[in-house]
mmCIF file of C-alpha atoms in Angstrom:
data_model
loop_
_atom_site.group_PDB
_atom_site.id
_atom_site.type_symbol
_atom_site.label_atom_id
_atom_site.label_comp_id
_atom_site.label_asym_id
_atom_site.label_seq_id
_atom_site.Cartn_x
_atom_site.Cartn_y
_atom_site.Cartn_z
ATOM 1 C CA UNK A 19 -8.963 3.877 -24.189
ATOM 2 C CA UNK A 20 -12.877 3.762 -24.586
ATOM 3 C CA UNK A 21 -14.759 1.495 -23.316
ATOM 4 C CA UNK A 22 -12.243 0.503 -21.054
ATOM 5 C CA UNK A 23 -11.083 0.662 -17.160
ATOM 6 C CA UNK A 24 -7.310 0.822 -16.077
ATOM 7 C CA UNK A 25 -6.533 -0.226 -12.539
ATOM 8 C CA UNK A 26 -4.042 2.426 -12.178
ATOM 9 C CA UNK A 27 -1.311 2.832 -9.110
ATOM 10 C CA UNK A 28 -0.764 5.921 -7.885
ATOM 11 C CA UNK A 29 2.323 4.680 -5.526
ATOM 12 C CA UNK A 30 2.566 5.951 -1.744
ATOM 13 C CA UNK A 31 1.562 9.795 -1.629
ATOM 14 C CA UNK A 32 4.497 11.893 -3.588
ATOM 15 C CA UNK A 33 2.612 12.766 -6.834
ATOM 16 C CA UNK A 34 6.371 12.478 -8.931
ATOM 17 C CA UNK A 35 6.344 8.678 -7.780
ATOM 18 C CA UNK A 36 3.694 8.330 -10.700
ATOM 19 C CA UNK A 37 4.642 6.649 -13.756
ATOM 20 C CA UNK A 38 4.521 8.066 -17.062
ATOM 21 C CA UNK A 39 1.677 5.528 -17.966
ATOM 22 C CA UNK A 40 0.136 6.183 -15.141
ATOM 23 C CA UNK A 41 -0.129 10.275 -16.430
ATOM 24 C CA UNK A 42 -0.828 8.766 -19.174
ATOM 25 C CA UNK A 43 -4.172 7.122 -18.281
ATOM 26 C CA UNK A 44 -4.904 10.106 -15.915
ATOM 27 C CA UNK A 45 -4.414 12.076 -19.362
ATOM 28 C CA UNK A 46 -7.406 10.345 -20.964
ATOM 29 C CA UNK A 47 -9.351 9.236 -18.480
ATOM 30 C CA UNK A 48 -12.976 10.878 -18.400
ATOM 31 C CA UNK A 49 -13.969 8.929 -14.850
ATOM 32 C CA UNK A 50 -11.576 8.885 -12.037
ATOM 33 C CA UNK A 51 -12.743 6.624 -9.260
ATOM 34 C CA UNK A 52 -10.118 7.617 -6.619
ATOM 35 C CA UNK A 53 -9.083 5.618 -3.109
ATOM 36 C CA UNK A 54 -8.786 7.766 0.285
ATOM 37 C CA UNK A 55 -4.952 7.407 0.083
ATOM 38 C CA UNK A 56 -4.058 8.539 -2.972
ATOM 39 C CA UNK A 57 -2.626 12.659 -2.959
ATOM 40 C CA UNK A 58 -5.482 14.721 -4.749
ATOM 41 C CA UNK A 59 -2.375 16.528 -6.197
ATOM 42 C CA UNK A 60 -2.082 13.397 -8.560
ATOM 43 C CA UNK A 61 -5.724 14.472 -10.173
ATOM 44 C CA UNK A 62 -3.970 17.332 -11.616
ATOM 45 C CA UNK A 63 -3.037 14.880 -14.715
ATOM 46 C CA UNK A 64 -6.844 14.406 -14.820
ATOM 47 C CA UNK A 65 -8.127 18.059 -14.922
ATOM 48 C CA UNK A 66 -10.933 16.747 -17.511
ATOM 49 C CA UNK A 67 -12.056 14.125 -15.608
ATOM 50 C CA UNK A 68 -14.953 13.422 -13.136
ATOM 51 C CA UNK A 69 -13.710 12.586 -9.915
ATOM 52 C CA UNK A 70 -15.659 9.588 -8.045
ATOM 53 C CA UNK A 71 -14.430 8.785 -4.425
ATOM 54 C CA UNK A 72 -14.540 5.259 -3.788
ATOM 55 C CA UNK A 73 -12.269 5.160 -0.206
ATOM 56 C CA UNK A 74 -11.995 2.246 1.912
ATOM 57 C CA UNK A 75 -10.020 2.730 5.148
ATOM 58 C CA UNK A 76 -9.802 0.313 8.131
ATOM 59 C CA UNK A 77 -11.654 1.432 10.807
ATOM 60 C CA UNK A 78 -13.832 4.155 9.030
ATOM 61 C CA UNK A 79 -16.517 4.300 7.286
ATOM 62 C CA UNK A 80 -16.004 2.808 3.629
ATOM 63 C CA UNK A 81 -17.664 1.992 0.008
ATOM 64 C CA UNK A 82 -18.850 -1.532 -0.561
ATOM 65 C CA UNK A 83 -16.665 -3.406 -2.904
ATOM 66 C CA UNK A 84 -19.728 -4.585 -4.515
ATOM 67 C CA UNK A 85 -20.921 -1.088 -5.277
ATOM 68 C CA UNK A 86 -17.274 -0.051 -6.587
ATOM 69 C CA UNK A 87 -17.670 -3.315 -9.116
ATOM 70 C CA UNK A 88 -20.662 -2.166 -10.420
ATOM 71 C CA UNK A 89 -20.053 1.200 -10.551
ATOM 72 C CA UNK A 90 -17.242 0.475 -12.576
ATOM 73 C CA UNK A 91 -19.070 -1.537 -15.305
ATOM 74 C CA UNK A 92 -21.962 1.018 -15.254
ATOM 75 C CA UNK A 93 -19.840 3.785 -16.422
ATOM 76 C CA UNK A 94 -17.284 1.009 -19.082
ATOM 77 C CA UNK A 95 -20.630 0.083 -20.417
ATOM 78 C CA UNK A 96 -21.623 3.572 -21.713
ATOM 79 C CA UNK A 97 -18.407 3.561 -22.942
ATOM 80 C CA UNK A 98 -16.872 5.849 -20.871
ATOM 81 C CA UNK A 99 -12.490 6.032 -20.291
ATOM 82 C CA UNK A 100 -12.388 5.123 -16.532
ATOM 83 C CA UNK A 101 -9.365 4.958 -14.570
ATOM 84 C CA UNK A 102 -9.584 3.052 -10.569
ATOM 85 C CA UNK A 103 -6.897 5.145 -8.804
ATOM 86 C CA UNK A 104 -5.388 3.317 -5.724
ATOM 87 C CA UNK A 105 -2.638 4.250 -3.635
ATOM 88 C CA UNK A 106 0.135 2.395 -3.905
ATOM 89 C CA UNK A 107 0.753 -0.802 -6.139
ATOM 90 C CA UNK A 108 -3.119 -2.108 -7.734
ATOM 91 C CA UNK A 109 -2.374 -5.882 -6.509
ATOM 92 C CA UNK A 110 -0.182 -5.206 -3.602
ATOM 93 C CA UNK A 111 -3.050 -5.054 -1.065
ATOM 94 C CA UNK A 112 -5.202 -3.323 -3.638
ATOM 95 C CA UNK A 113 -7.873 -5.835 -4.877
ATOM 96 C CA UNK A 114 -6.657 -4.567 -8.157
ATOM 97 C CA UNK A 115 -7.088 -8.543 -9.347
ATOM 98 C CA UNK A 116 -10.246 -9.108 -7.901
ATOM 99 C CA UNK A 117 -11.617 -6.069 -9.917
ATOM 100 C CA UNK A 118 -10.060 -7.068 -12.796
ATOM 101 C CA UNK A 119 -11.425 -10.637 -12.965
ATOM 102 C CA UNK A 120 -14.762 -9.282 -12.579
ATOM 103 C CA UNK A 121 -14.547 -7.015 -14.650
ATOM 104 C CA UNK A 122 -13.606 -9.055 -17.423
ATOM 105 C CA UNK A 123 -16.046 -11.863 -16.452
ATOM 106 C CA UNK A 124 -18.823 -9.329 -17.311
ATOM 107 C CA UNK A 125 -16.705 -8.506 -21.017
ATOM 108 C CA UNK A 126 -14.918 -4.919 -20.031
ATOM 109 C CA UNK A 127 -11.221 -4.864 -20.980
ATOM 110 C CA UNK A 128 -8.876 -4.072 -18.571
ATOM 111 C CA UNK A 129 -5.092 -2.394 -17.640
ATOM 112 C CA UNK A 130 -3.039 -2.691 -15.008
ATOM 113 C CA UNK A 131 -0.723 -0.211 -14.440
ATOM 114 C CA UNK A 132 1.572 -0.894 -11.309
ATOM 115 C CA UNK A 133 2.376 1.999 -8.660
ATOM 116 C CA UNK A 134 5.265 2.030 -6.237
ATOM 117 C CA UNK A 135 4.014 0.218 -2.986
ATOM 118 C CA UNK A 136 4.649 2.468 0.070
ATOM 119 C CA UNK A 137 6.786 -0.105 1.947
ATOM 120 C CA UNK A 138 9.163 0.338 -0.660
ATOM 121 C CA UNK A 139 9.152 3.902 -0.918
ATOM 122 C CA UNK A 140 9.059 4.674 3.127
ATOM 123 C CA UNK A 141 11.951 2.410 3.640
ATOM 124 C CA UNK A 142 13.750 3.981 1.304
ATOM 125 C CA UNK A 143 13.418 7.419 2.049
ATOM 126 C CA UNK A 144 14.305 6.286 5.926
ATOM 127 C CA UNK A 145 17.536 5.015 3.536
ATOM 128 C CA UNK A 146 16.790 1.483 4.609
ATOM 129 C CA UNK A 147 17.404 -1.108 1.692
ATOM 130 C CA UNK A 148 14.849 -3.836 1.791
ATOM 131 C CA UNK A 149 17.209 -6.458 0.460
ATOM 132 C CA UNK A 150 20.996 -6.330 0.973
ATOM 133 C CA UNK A 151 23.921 -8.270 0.230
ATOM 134 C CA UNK A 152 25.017 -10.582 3.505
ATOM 135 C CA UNK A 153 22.130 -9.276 5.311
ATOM 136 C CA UNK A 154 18.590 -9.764 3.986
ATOM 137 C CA UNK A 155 18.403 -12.478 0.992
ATOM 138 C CA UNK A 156 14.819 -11.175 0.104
ATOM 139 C CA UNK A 157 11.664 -9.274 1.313
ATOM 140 C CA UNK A 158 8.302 -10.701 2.680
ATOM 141 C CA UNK A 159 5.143 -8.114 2.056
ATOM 142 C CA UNK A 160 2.299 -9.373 4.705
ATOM 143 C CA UNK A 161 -1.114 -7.961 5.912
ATOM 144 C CA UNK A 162 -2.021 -7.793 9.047
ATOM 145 C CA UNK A 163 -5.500 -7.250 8.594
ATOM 146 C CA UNK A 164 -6.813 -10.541 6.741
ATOM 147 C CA UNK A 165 -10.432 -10.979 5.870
ATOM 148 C CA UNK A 166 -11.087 -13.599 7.542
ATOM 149 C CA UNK A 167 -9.624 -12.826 10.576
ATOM 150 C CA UNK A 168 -7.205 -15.959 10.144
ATOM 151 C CA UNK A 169 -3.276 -15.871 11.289
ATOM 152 C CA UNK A 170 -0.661 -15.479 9.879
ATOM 153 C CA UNK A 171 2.028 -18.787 9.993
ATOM 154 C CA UNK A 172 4.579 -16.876 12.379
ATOM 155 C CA UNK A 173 7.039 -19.205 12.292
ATOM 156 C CA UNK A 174 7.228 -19.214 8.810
ATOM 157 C CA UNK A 175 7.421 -15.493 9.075
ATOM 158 C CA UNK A 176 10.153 -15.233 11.798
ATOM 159 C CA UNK A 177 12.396 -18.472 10.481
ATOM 160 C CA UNK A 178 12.867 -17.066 6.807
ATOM 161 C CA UNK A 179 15.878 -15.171 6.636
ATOM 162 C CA UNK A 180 13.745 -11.864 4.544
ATOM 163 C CA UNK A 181 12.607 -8.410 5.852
ATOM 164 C CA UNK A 182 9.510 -7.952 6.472
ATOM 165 C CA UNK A 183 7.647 -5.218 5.598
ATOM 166 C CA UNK A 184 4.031 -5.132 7.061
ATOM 167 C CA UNK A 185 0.986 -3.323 6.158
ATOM 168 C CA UNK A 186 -1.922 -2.478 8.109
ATOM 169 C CA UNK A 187 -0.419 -3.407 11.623
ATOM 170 C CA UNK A 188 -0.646 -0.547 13.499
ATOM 171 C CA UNK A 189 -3.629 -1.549 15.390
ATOM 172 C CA UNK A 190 -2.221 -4.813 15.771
ATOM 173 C CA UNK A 191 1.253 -4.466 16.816
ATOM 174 C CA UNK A 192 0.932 -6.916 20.235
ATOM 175 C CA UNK A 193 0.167 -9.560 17.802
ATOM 176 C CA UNK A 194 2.718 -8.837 15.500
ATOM 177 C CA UNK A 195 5.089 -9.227 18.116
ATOM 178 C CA UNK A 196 3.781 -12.223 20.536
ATOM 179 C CA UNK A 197 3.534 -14.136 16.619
ATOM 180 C CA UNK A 198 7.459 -13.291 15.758
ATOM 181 C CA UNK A 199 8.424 -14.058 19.212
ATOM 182 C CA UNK A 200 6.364 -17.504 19.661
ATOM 183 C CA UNK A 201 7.909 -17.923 16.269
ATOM 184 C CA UNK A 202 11.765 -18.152 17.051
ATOM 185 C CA UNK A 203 12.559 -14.243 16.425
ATOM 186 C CA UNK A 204 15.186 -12.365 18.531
ATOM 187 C CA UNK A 205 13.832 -10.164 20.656
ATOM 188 C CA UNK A 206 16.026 -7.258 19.657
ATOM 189 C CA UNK A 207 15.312 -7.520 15.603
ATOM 190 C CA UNK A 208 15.393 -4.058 14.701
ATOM 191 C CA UNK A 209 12.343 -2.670 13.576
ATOM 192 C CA UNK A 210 11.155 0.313 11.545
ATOM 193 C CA UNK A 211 7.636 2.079 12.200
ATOM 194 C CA UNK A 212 7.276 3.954 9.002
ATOM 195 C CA UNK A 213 4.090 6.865 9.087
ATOM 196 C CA UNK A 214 3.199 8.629 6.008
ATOM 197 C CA UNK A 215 5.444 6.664 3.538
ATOM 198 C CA UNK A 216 7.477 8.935 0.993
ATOM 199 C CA UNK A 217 4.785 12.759 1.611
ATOM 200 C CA UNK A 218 6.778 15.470 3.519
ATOM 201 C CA UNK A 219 4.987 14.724 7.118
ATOM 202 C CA UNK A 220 6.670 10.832 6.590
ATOM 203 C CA UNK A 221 8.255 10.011 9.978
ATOM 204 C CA UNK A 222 9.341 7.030 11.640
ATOM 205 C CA UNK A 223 10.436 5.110 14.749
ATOM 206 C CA UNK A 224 13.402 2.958 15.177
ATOM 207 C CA UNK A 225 12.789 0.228 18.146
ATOM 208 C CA UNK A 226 13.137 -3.526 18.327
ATOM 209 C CA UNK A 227 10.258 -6.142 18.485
ATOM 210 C CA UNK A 228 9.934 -6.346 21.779
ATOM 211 C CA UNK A 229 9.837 -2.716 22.464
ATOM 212 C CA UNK A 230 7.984 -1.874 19.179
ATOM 213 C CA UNK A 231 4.227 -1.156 20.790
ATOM 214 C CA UNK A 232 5.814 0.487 23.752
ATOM 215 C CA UNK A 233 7.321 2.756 21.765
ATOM 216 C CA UNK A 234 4.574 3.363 18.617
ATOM 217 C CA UNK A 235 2.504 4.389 21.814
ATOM 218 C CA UNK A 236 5.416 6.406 22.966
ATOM 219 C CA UNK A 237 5.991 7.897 19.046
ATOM 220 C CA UNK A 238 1.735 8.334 18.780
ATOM 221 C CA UNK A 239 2.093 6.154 15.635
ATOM 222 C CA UNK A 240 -0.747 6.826 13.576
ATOM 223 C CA UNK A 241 -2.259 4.766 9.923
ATOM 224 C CA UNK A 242 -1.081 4.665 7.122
ATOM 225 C CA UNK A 243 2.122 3.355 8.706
ATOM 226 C CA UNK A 244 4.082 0.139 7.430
ATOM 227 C CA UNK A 245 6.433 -1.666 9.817
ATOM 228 C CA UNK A 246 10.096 -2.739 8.349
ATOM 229 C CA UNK A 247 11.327 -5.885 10.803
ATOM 230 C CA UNK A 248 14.023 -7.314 10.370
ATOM 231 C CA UNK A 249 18.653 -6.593 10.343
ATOM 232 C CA UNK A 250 18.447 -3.966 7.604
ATOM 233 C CA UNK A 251 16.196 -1.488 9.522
ATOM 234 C CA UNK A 252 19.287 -1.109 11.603
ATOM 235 C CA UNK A 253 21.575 -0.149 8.895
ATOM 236 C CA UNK A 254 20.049 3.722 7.681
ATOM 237 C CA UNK A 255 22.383 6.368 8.170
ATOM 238 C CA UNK A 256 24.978 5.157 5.076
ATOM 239 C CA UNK A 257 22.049 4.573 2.730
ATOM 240 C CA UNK A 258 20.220 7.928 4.198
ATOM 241 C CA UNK A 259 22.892 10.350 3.571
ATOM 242 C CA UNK A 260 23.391 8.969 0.056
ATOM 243 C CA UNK A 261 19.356 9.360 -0.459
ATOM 244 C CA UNK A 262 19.731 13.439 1.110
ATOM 245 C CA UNK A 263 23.077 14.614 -1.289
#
């Protein structure tokens, strides 16, 4: 692994959501650069390593992507074993292919190694299904924080039959909402407002579009949340007593 940086996943928060090549890398890794999100109960696979925080969170304070690139080839370059921890899945909202083309356009090697994304896991431990037979034909992941600032195509969105499962929309909720509407969804779509995905404090709130920022404000939703929008956030209780025995 020298000379070498893995863009590893470290899925949504509960450390036995890693994959065994994801312990793996941890294992040999001698430089950890490590994302706000990710549990620092995962770095117990590292115990070795030097741990670098690297965080970028919307809204706070956060390190310069720029700095993170070269940091990265700094430490490949004297051939140290580095390993970019992010939470959830590396290109899933990660950048993890941005860092790895640029990193290999200045001659460092690199790994992927995916994570579980937490819209997958927090659905499923609220036992919703993302995709289900007669009901959902597919998912849709979307951002609603773009960098650009551009829209997403709504109507696209709202006409195409999946569930969507949406990152980064708490603070943007109204939008989310006026865009499905404006967009031909039903006012009553169920939605799910998923906080915490798969760690023990995970909650969520069950509403509809139309009611959904009325009742995050009501719930005191709080980031990291995902939203789950569309029939199969109505159909939990089957899935979720399977998921408990």
């Amino acid at each position: 692994m020298s000379a070498k940086v893995w863009l590893v996943g470290a899925g949504p928060g509960d450390p036995e959501l890693l994959t065994l090549k994801a312990v793996k890398a941890l294992g040999q890794a001698e430089i950890v650069m490590i994302d706000d999100l990710v549990n620092p109960a995962v770095l117990e696979h590292c115990p070795g390593a030097r741990v670098v925080p690297v965080g970028k969170r919307g809204g706070c304070r956060s390190t310069p992507q720029a700095f993170i690139h070269r940091l990265m080839l700094r430490y490949a370059r004297q051939g140290k074993c580095v390993v970019r921890l992010k939470g959830g899945d590396p290109c899933i909202f990660g950048r993890g292919s941005e860092e790895a083309d640029w990193l290999s356009e200045h001659g460092i090697e690199v790994e992927l190694v995916n994570g579980i994304t937490a819209g997958l896991a927090g659905a499923t431990q609220c036992g919703i299904p993302l995709t289900l037979r007669g009901v959902a034909r597919g998912v849709t992941l979307v951002t609603a924080h773009t960098q650009d600032d551009s829209t997403l195509n709504w109507p696209a969105l709202a006409q195409s039959g999946t569930t969507l499962v949406v990152y980064m929309g708490v603070a943007k909720l109204a939008d989310i909402r006026d865009g499905l509407l404006a967009g031909g969804m039903r006012a009553d779509m169920p939605v799910a407002m998923i906080e915490n995905a798969s760690l023990p404090q995970q909650r969520d709130c069950r509403s509809s579009l139309a009611a959904m920022q009325h009742d995050a404000l009501t719930f005191q939703l709080k980031s990291p949340a995902i939203l789950v929008i569309g029939e199969v956030a109505a159909e939990p209780q089957a899935l979720q007593l399977a998921i408990s025995a």
